[in-house]
Coordinates of C-alpha atoms in Angstrom, one line a residue:
X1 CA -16.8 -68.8 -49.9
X2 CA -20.0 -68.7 -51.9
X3 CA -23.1 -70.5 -51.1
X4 CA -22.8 -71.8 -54.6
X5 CA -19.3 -73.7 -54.0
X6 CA -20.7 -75.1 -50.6
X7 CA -23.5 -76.8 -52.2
X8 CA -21.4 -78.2 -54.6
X9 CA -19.6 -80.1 -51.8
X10 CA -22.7 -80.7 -50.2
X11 CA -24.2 -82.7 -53.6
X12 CA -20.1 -84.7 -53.9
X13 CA -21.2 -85.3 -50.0
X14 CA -24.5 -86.5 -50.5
X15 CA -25.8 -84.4 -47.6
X16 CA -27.2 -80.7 -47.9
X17 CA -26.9 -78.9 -44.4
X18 CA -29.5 -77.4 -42.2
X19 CA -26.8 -74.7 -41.1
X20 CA -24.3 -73.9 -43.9
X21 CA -22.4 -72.3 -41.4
X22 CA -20.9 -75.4 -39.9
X23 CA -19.8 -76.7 -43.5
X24 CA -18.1 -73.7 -44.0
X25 CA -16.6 -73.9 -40.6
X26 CA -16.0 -77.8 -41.8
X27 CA -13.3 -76.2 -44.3
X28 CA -12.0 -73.3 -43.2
X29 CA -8.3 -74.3 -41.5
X30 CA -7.1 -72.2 -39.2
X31 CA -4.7 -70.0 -41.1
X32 CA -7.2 -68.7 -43.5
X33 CA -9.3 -67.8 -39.7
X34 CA -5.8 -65.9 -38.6
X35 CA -4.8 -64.3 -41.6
X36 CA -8.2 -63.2 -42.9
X37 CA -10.8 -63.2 -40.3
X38 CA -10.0 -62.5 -37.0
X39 CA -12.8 -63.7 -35.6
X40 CA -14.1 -66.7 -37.6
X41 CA -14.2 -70.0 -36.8
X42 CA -12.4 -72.7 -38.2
X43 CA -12.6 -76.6 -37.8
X44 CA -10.1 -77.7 -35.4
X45 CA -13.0 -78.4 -33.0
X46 CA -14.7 -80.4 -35.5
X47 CA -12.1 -82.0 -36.0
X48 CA -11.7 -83.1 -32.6
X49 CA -15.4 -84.0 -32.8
X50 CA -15.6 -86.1 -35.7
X51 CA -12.7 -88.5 -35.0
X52 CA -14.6 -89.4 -32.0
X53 CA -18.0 -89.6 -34.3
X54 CA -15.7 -91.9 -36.7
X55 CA -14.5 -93.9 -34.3
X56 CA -17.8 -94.4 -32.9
X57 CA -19.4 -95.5 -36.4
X58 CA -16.7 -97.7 -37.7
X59 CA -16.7 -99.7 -34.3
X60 CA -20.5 -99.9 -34.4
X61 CA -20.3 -101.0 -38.6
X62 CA -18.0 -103.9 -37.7
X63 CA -19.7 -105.1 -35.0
X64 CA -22.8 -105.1 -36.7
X65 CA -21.8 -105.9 -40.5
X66 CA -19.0 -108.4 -39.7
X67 CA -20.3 -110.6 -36.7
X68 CA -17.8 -113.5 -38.1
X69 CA -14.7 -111.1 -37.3
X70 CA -12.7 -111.8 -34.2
X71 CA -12.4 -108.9 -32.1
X72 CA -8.9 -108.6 -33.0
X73 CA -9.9 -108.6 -36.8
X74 CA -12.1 -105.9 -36.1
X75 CA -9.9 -103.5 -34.1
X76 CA -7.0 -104.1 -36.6
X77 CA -9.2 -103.5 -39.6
X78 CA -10.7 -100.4 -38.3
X79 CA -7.7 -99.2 -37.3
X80 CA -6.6 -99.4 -41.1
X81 CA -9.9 -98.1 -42.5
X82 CA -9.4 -94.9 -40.5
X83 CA -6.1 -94.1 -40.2
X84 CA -4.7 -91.0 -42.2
X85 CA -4.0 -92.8 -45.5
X86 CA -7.8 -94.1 -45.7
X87 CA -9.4 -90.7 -44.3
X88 CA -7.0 -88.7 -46.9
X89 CA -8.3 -91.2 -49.7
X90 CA -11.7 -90.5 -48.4
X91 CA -11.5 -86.7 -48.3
X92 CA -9.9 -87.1 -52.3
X93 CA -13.0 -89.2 -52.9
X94 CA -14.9 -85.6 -52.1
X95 CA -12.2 -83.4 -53.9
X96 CA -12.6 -81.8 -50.2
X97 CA -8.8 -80.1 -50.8
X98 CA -10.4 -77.8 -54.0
X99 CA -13.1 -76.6 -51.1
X100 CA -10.4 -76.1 -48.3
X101 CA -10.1 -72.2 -47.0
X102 CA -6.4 -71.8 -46.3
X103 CA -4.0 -68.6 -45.5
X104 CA -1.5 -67.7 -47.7
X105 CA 1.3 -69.0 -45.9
X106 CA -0.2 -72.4 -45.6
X107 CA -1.3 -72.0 -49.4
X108 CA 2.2 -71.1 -50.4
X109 CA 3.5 -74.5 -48.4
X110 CA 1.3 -76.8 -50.3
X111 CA -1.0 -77.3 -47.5
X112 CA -4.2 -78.2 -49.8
X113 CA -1.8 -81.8 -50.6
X114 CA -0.7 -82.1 -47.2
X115 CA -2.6 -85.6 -45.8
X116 CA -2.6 -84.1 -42.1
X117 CA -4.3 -81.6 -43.7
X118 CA -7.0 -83.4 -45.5
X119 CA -7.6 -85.9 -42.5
X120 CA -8.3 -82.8 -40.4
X121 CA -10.8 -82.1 -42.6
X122 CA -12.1 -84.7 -43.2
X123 CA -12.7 -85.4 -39.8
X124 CA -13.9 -82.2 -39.5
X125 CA -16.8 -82.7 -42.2
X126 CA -17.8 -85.7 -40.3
X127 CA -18.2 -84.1 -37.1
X128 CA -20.0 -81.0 -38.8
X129 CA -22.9 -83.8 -40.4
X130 CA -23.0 -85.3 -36.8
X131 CA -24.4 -81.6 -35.7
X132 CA -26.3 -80.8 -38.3
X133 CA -27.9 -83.9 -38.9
X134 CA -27.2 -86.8 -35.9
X135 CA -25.9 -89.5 -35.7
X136 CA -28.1 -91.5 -38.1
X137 CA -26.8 -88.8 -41.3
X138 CA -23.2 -89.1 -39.7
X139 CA -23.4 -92.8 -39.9
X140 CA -24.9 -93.1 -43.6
X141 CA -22.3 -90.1 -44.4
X142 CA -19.2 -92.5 -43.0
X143 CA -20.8 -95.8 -43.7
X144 CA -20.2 -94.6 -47.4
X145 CA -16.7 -95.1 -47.3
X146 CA -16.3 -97.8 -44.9
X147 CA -18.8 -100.1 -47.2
X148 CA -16.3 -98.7 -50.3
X149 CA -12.8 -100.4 -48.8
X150 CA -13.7 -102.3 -46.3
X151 CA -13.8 -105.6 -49.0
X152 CA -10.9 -104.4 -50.7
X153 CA -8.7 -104.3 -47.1
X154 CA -9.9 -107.2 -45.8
X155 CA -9.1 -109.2 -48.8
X156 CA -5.4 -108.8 -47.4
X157 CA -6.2 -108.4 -44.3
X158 CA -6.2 -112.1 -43.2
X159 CA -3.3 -114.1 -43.9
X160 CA -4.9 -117.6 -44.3
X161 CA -1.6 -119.0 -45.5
X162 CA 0.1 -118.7 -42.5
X163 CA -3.1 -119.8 -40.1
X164 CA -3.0 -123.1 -42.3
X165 CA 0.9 -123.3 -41.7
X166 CA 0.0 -122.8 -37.8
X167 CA -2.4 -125.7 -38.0
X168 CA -0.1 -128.2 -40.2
X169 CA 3.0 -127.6 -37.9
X170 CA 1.2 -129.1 -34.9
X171 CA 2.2 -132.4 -37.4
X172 CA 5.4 -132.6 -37.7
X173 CA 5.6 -135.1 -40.2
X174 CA 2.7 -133.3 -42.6
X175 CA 4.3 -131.3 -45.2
X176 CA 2.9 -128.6 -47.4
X177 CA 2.8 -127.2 -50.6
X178 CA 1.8 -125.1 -52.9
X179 CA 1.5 -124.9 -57.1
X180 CA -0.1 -122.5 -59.6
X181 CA -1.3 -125.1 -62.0
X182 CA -3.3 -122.8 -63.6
X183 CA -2.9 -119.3 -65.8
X184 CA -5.8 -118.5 -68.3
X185 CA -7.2 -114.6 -69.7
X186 CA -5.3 -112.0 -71.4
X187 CA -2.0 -110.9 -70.2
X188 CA -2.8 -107.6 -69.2
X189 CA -5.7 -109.3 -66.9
X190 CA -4.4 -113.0 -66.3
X191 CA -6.6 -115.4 -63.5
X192 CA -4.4 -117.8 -61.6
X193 CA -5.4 -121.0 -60.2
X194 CA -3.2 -122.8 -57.3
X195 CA -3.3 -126.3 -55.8
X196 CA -2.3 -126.6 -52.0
X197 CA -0.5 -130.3 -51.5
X198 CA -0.6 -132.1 -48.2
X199 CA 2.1 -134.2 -48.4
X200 CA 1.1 -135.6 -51.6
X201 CA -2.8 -135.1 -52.1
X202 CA -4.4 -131.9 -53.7
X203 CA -6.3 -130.8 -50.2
X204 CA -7.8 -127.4 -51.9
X205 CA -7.7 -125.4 -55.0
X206 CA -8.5 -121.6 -55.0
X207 CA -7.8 -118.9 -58.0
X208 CA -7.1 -115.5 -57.8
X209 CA -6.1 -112.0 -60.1
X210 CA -2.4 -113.2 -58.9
X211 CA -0.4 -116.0 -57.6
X212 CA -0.5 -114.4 -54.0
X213 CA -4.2 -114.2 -54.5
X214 CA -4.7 -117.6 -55.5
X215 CA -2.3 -119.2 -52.7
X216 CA -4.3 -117.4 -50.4
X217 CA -7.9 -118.2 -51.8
X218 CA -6.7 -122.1 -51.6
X219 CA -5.9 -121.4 -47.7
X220 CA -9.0 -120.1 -47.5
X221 CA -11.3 -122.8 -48.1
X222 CA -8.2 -125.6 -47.0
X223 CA -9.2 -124.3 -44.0
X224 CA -13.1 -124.4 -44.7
X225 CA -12.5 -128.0 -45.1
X226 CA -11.0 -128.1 -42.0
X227 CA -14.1 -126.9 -39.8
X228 CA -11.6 -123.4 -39.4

């Protein structure tokens, strides 16, 4: 691969490498290594590397980012922030697959689509910045995507509805409800508002880009109210 195509990764990266080589290494699967060069190496150790490196920096960016998360929020979280559909999303993010060095018969198979594929080398990347530049560059280079989704996940992530189920079951004669009152913006882009009903009373009100959304933002701060 030219140098020219490398640093073209490197500027989608955000990170220009010391040694070349081990971007190049970064991308080159295995196949392409059998079929075409004997001798050359290709990423599976850097693969290897950089899901320990990810593992690493993702634990260290909840625990440092997101002190009100249980520990069981965290670990579940993370764990969805770096499995293969999030590190294949991340490595699309990059266009890493138009970069990838691949032999023919993994060409031919549609290897350059294949998510295992792309979290390899994703992972890969990762562990190559970890070499070239520590752990500070690995951790800006991953931090980048975590600080991307990690909003966007979490917003689902927590199921306030049920929580405040939990807590109004320990009465068994409190009932609850809830009701969008509330639908205002264009259709294409409508904002829902929804009441939550305790018994009788209106107890919290939250609105959302749907109904789910809205239920779940009333939970939210119902349970605010509640010192939860």
């Amino acid at each position: 691969m030219k140098k020219a195509k490398l640093a073209e990764l490197e500027e989608s990266m955000g990170y220009h490498f010391r040694e070349q080589s081990l971007l190049l290494q970064a991308v080159t699967h295995s196949s392409y290594a059998h079929e075409k060069h004997r001798n050359a190496p290709y990423n599976e150790k850097l693969e290897f590397l950089g899901d320990a490196v990810i593992s690493l920096i993702s634990a260290e960016y909840f625990y440092l980012n997101h002190p009100d998360m249980s520990e069981g929020e965290m670990s579940t979280l993370r764990a969805s922030l770096v499995c293969t559909a999030s590190l294949c999303g991340y490595a699309r993010e990059l266009n890493l697959s138009e970069y990838l060095l691949l032999g023919v018969g993994e060409e031919q198979t549609g290897g350059r689509t294949r998510d295992s594929l792309l979290e390899d080398a994703f992972e890969a990347v990762a562990g190559a910045v970890y070499l070239d530049g520590g752990i500070d560059e690995a951790r800006r280079f991953i931090n980048r995507f975590l600080e991307n989704s990690v909003e966007n996940h979490r917003a689902g992530f927590y199921d306030y509805k049920t929580r405040l189920q939990q807590v109004v079951q320990e009465s068994r004669e409190e009932t609850l409800n809830y009701l969008i009152v509330d639908q205002s913006g264009p259709p294409h882009s409508p904002t829902f508002t929804a009441e939550i009903r305790l018994n009788s009373n209106v107890i919290a009100t939250g609105t959302g880009k749907s109904k789910k959304q809205a239920e779940q933002e009333a939970a939210k701060q119902a349970l605010r109210l509640l010192g939860l």
